[in-house]
Coordinates of C-alpha atoms and ligand atoms in Angstrom, one line a residue:
M1 CA 125.9 60.0 64.6
Q2 CA 127.9 58.7 61.7
S3 CA 131.2 58.9 63.6
A4 CA 129.6 57.3 66.7
L5 CA 128.4 54.5 64.5
E6 CA 131.9 54.1 63.1
K7 CA 133.3 53.9 66.6
Y8 CA 130.7 51.3 67.6
K9 CA 131.4 49.3 64.5
T10 CA 135.1 49.1 65.4
I11 CA 134.2 48.0 69.0
F12 CA 131.9 45.3 67.6
A13 CA 134.6 44.0 65.2
E14 CA 136.9 43.6 68.2
Q15 CA 134.3 41.9 70.3
L16 CA 133.3 39.5 67.5
E17 CA 137.0 38.7 66.7
D18 CA 137.5 38.0 70.5
Y19 CA 134.6 35.6 70.5
F20 CA 135.8 33.6 67.5
K21 CA 139.4 33.5 69.0
N22 CA 138.1 32.1 72.2
N23 CA 135.6 29.7 70.6
P24 CA 137.3 28.2 67.6
C25 CA 136.1 25.3 65.4
D26 CA 138.2 23.2 63.1
I27 CA 135.4 21.7 61.1
Q28 CA 135.3 23.2 57.6
P29 CA 133.7 24.5 55.5
I30 CA 131.0 25.3 58.1
F31 CA 133.2 27.6 60.2
K32 CA 134.3 29.5 57.1
A33 CA 130.6 29.8 55.9
L34 CA 129.5 30.9 59.4
R35 CA 132.1 33.6 59.5
Y36 CA 131.3 34.7 56.0
G37 CA 127.7 35.2 57.0
I38 CA 128.6 37.6 59.7
E39 CA 131.9 39.1 58.7
N40 CA 130.8 40.1 55.1
G41 CA 130.2 43.8 56.0
G42 CA 126.9 45.1 57.4
K43 CA 126.2 48.4 59.1
R44 CA 126.2 46.9 62.6
I45 CA 123.1 48.9 63.6
R46 CA 121.9 46.2 66.1
P47 CA 125.2 46.1 68.1
A48 CA 125.1 50.0 68.1
L49 CA 121.6 49.8 69.6
C50 CA 123.0 47.4 72.3
Y51 CA 125.8 49.9 73.1
L52 CA 123.3 52.9 73.2
A53 CA 121.1 51.0 75.6
S54 CA 124.0 50.2 77.9
E55 CA 125.1 53.9 77.8
F56 CA 121.5 54.9 78.6
C57 CA 121.9 52.7 81.7
N58 CA 125.3 54.1 82.6
K59 CA 127.1 50.9 81.7
D60 CA 129.9 50.4 79.1
T61 CA 130.0 48.6 75.7
E62 CA 131.8 45.7 77.2
F63 CA 128.9 45.0 79.6
V64 CA 126.6 44.1 76.7
A65 CA 129.3 42.5 74.4
S66 CA 127.7 39.1 74.5
I67 CA 124.3 40.5 73.7
A68 CA 125.7 42.6 70.8
V69 CA 127.5 39.5 69.4
G70 CA 124.5 37.3 69.9
I71 CA 122.0 39.7 68.3
E72 CA 124.2 40.3 65.3
M73 CA 124.6 36.5 64.9
I74 CA 120.8 36.2 64.9
H75 CA 120.5 39.0 62.4
S76 CA 123.1 37.5 60.1
Y77 CA 121.5 34.0 60.2
S78 CA 118.2 35.6 59.3
L79 CA 119.8 37.3 56.2
V80 CA 121.6 34.1 55.1
H81 CA 118.3 32.2 55.3
D82 CA 116.3 35.0 53.8
D83 CA 118.6 35.0 50.7
L84 CA 118.1 31.3 50.0
P85 CA 116.3 30.2 46.8
C86 CA 113.4 28.9 48.9
M87 CA 112.9 32.4 50.4
D88 CA 113.9 35.6 48.6
D89 CA 116.4 34.0 46.3
D90 CA 119.0 36.8 46.4
S91 CA 122.5 36.5 45.0
L92 CA 124.0 39.7 46.4
R93 CA 124.1 40.9 50.0
R94 CA 126.3 43.5 51.6
G95 CA 128.0 44.0 48.2
K96 CA 129.1 40.3 48.1
P97 CA 127.7 37.1 46.7
T98 CA 125.3 35.5 49.2
S99 CA 126.3 32.5 51.3
H100 CA 124.5 29.9 49.2
I101 CA 126.2 31.2 46.0
V102 CA 129.6 30.9 47.7
F103 CA 129.1 27.7 49.8
G104 CA 126.1 26.0 48.2
E105 CA 122.6 25.8 49.7
G106 CA 123.2 23.0 52.2
M107 CA 126.1 24.8 53.8
A108 CA 124.3 28.1 53.8
V109 CA 121.4 26.5 55.7
L110 CA 123.8 24.9 58.1
S111 CA 125.8 28.1 58.7
G112 CA 122.5 30.0 59.4
D113 CA 121.6 27.3 61.9
A114 CA 125.0 27.4 63.4
L115 CA 124.9 31.2 63.8
L116 CA 121.6 30.9 65.6
N117 CA 123.0 28.3 68.1
M118 CA 126.2 30.2 68.6
A119 CA 124.2 33.4 69.3
F120 CA 122.7 31.7 72.4
E121 CA 126.0 30.0 73.3
A122 CA 127.6 33.5 73.3
M123 CA 124.9 35.2 75.3
L124 CA 124.6 32.3 77.9
G125 CA 128.4 32.4 78.2
D126 CA 128.5 36.0 79.3
K127 CA 131.2 36.5 81.9
N128 CA 128.8 38.6 84.2
F129 CA 126.0 36.1 83.8
D130 CA 123.2 36.7 86.3
S131 CA 119.4 36.7 86.5
N132 CA 119.1 39.9 84.5
A133 CA 121.2 38.3 81.7
L134 CA 118.9 35.2 81.7
Q135 CA 115.8 37.4 81.5
A136 CA 117.3 39.4 78.7
I137 CA 118.1 36.2 76.7
R138 CA 114.6 34.9 77.2
Y139 CA 113.3 38.3 75.9
I140 CA 115.6 38.0 72.8
A141 CA 114.6 34.4 72.2
K142 CA 110.9 35.3 72.2
N143 CA 111.3 38.3 70.0
S144 CA 113.3 36.5 67.4
G145 CA 111.0 33.5 67.4
I146 CA 107.5 32.7 66.1
N147 CA 105.9 35.6 68.0
G148 CA 108.6 37.9 66.6
M149 CA 111.0 37.9 63.7
I150 CA 110.2 34.3 62.5
G151 CA 106.5 35.0 62.7
G152 CA 107.0 38.1 60.6
Q153 CA 109.0 36.2 58.0
C154 CA 106.2 33.6 57.9
I155 CA 103.6 36.3 57.1
D156 CA 106.1 37.7 54.5
L157 CA 106.6 34.4 52.9
A158 CA 102.9 34.0 52.4
N159 CA 102.7 37.6 51.0
E160 CA 103.1 36.6 47.4
D161 CA 99.9 38.0 46.0
K162 CA 100.3 41.7 45.9
S163 CA 96.6 42.4 46.1
N164 CA 96.2 40.3 49.3
Y165 CA 97.4 42.3 52.3
S166 CA 95.9 45.4 53.8
L167 CA 98.0 48.3 55.2
D168 CA 97.4 47.0 58.8
E169 CA 98.6 43.5 57.9
I170 CA 101.8 44.9 56.3
L171 CA 102.4 47.1 59.4
K172 CA 102.0 44.0 61.6
L173 CA 104.5 42.1 59.4
N174 CA 107.0 45.0 59.7
R175 CA 106.6 45.1 63.4
L176 CA 107.3 41.4 63.7
K177 CA 110.0 41.0 61.0
T178 CA 112.0 44.2 61.7
S179 CA 111.0 45.9 65.0
C180 CA 111.3 42.7 67.1
L181 CA 115.0 42.3 66.5
L182 CA 115.8 46.0 67.0
K183 CA 113.7 45.8 70.1
S184 CA 115.7 42.7 71.2
A185 CA 118.9 44.7 70.9
L186 CA 117.7 47.8 72.7
V187 CA 115.4 46.3 75.4
G188 CA 117.4 43.0 75.8
S189 CA 120.5 45.1 76.5
M190 CA 118.5 47.3 78.9
I191 CA 117.2 44.3 80.8
K192 CA 120.8 42.9 81.1
C193 CA 121.8 46.3 82.5
G194 CA 119.1 46.3 85.1
G195 CA 116.8 49.0 83.6
N196 CA 113.6 49.7 85.5
A197 CA 110.1 48.8 84.4
E198 CA 109.2 52.4 83.3
E199 CA 112.4 52.8 81.3
I200 CA 111.9 49.4 79.6
K201 CA 108.3 50.3 78.6
D202 CA 109.5 53.6 77.1
M203 CA 112.4 51.8 75.2
E204 CA 110.0 49.2 73.9
N205 CA 107.7 51.8 72.5
F206 CA 110.6 53.7 71.0
A207 CA 112.1 50.5 69.5
N208 CA 108.8 49.4 67.9
K209 CA 108.6 52.7 66.0
L210 CA 112.3 52.7 65.2
G211 CA 111.9 49.3 63.6
E212 CA 108.9 50.5 61.5
I213 CA 110.8 53.5 60.3
F214 CA 113.8 51.3 59.5
Q215 CA 111.6 49.0 57.4
I216 CA 109.8 51.8 55.5
V217 CA 113.1 53.5 54.7
D218 CA 114.3 50.0 53.5
D219 CA 111.3 49.7 51.2
I220 CA 111.7 53.2 49.9
L221 CA 115.4 52.6 49.1
D222 CA 114.5 49.3 47.4
K223 CA 112.5 51.5 44.9
T224 CA 114.7 54.6 44.7
S225 CA 118.4 53.6 45.3
T226 CA 120.9 51.6 43.3
K227 CA 122.5 48.1 43.6
E228 CA 125.9 49.8 44.0
V229 CA 124.8 51.9 47.0
L230 CA 122.7 49.2 48.7
G231 CA 125.1 46.3 48.0
K232 CA 122.0 44.2 47.1
E233 CA 119.6 43.8 44.2
I234 CA 117.0 46.6 44.0
N235 CA 113.2 46.3 43.3
Q236 CA 113.4 42.9 45.0
D237 CA 109.9 43.3 46.6
S238 CA 108.2 43.8 43.3
A239 CA 110.3 41.0 41.7
N240 CA 109.1 38.7 44.5
G241 CA 105.5 39.9 44.1
K242 CA 105.6 41.4 47.6
K243 CA 103.5 44.3 48.8
T244 CA 105.0 46.9 51.1
V245 CA 103.8 50.1 52.8
V246 CA 105.3 52.0 49.9
D247 CA 103.1 50.1 47.4
I248 CA 100.0 51.1 49.4
L249 CA 100.8 54.7 50.4
G250 CA 103.2 55.8 47.6
I251 CA 106.6 57.3 48.4
E252 CA 105.4 60.8 49.5
K253 CA 102.8 59.5 52.0
S254 CA 105.3 56.8 53.2
I255 CA 107.8 59.5 54.0
E256 CA 105.1 61.5 55.9
Y257 CA 104.1 58.3 57.8
A258 CA 107.7 57.7 58.8
S259 CA 108.1 61.3 59.8
K260 CA 105.1 61.0 62.2
L261 CA 106.5 57.8 63.6
E262 CA 109.8 59.6 64.2
S263 CA 108.1 62.4 66.2
S264 CA 106.2 59.8 68.2
A265 CA 109.3 57.7 68.8
I266 CA 111.2 60.7 70.1
A267 CA 108.3 61.6 72.4
D268 CA 108.5 58.1 73.9
I269 CA 112.1 58.6 75.0
E270 CA 112.9 62.3 75.4
K271 CA 111.5 62.6 78.9
H272 CA 114.8 60.8 80.0
G273 CA 116.6 64.0 79.1
K274 CA 120.3 63.9 78.3
R275 CA 120.4 60.1 78.5
S276 CA 118.1 59.9 75.5
E277 CA 120.0 62.3 73.2
K278 CA 122.0 59.7 71.3
L279 CA 119.0 57.5 70.8
I280 CA 117.1 60.5 69.3
A281 CA 120.1 61.3 67.1
L282 CA 120.1 57.6 65.9
C283 CA 116.4 57.7 65.2
K284 CA 116.8 60.8 63.0
Y285 CA 119.9 59.3 61.3
L286 CA 118.1 56.1 60.5
S287 CA 115.1 58.0 59.1
R288 CA 117.3 59.7 56.7
R289 CA 119.7 56.9 55.9
L290 CA 120.8 56.3 52.3
N291 CA 121.8 52.7 52.5
Ligands
GRG301 C1 114.8 33.8 57.7 C2 114.0 33.6 60.1 C3 114.3 34.4 58.9 C4 114.0 35.7 59.0 C5 114.3 36.7 58.0 C6 115.5 39.7 58.7 C7 114.6 39.0 57.7 C8 113.7 38.0 58.4 C9 114.7 39.1 56.4 C10 115.7 39.9 55.7 C11 115.1 40.9 54.8 C12 114.5 42.1 55.4 C13 114.0 43.1 54.5 C14 114.5 42.2 56.7 C15 114.0 43.3 57.5 C16 115.0 43.9 58.3 C17 116.1 44.5 57.5 C18 115.7 45.8 56.7 C19 117.2 43.9 57.4 C20 118.4 44.5 56.8 O1 119.1 45.1 57.9 P1 120.4 46.0 57.7 O2 120.1 47.1 56.7 O3 121.4 45.0 57.1 O4 120.8 46.5 59.1 P2 123.0 45.0 57.3 O5 123.5 44.3 56.0 O6 123.5 46.4 57.3 O7 123.4 44.3 58.5

């Protein structure tokens, strides 16, 4: 899976570079700040999910290029805004100073806003735009909005008193904050590729669980890894007084919980046979990721 992800990362870098080449902006420093927010590294997991969904539907990576670019722009804006002093107040992201440290708070806010607008400009400008593309974009907008990622961030922002939230509430937060964007990548791409209703349902179930696993692993790494490996400050949840699944279950039980989710996610998708093999490999890879 590691080599497949490297290949997808290169494909994405080319698609993103193409987009910027064809859609330049001469207003600085905003364009510089916007590009810094998305070009400062990143594992590019969400574009990889878009490509895996397109391969699942027998389409190529080019067919979902605008969705991959759009989703990674949404993801990057969310990180730029999440790092701001009024949210998580982080100074390190992807091993580099965060946007507001480099460009100042005002420009970081604007560059996040600009990335979000550009995401929709990119997706709506798809060269094969049709009714499937429109439906996909609507799905992505919904899942990154108040009933999705922003809703999750809202619950997270209110999660300052560690004694406050139950396990169920934290799980809901994780589904909104993290699963919804992974789901946007997988299911949004699948809708664009013309996937049928049954496949879409299975992919939604798979993506919800994949997002939960991704977040639990993130929370475990926050407690067990290093700043050098993660490229961001560690123990940030405790520093911000936030409660995670790991605070409630402990590390061992969190690993057990994630492992059950992994089996269940695989069961959602494996009936599609060979077409699901890479998705299953990715799920296993993300469950064991170290950064
Ligand atoms: C500010 C609207 C708004 C939303 C922010 C995404 C998010 C919501 C907050 C960022 C912090 C966080 C823990 C998000 C959960 C999802 C997650 C683990 C993001 C990090 O994704 P990676 O590891 O990042 O794929 P890279 O840097 O590799 O792209």
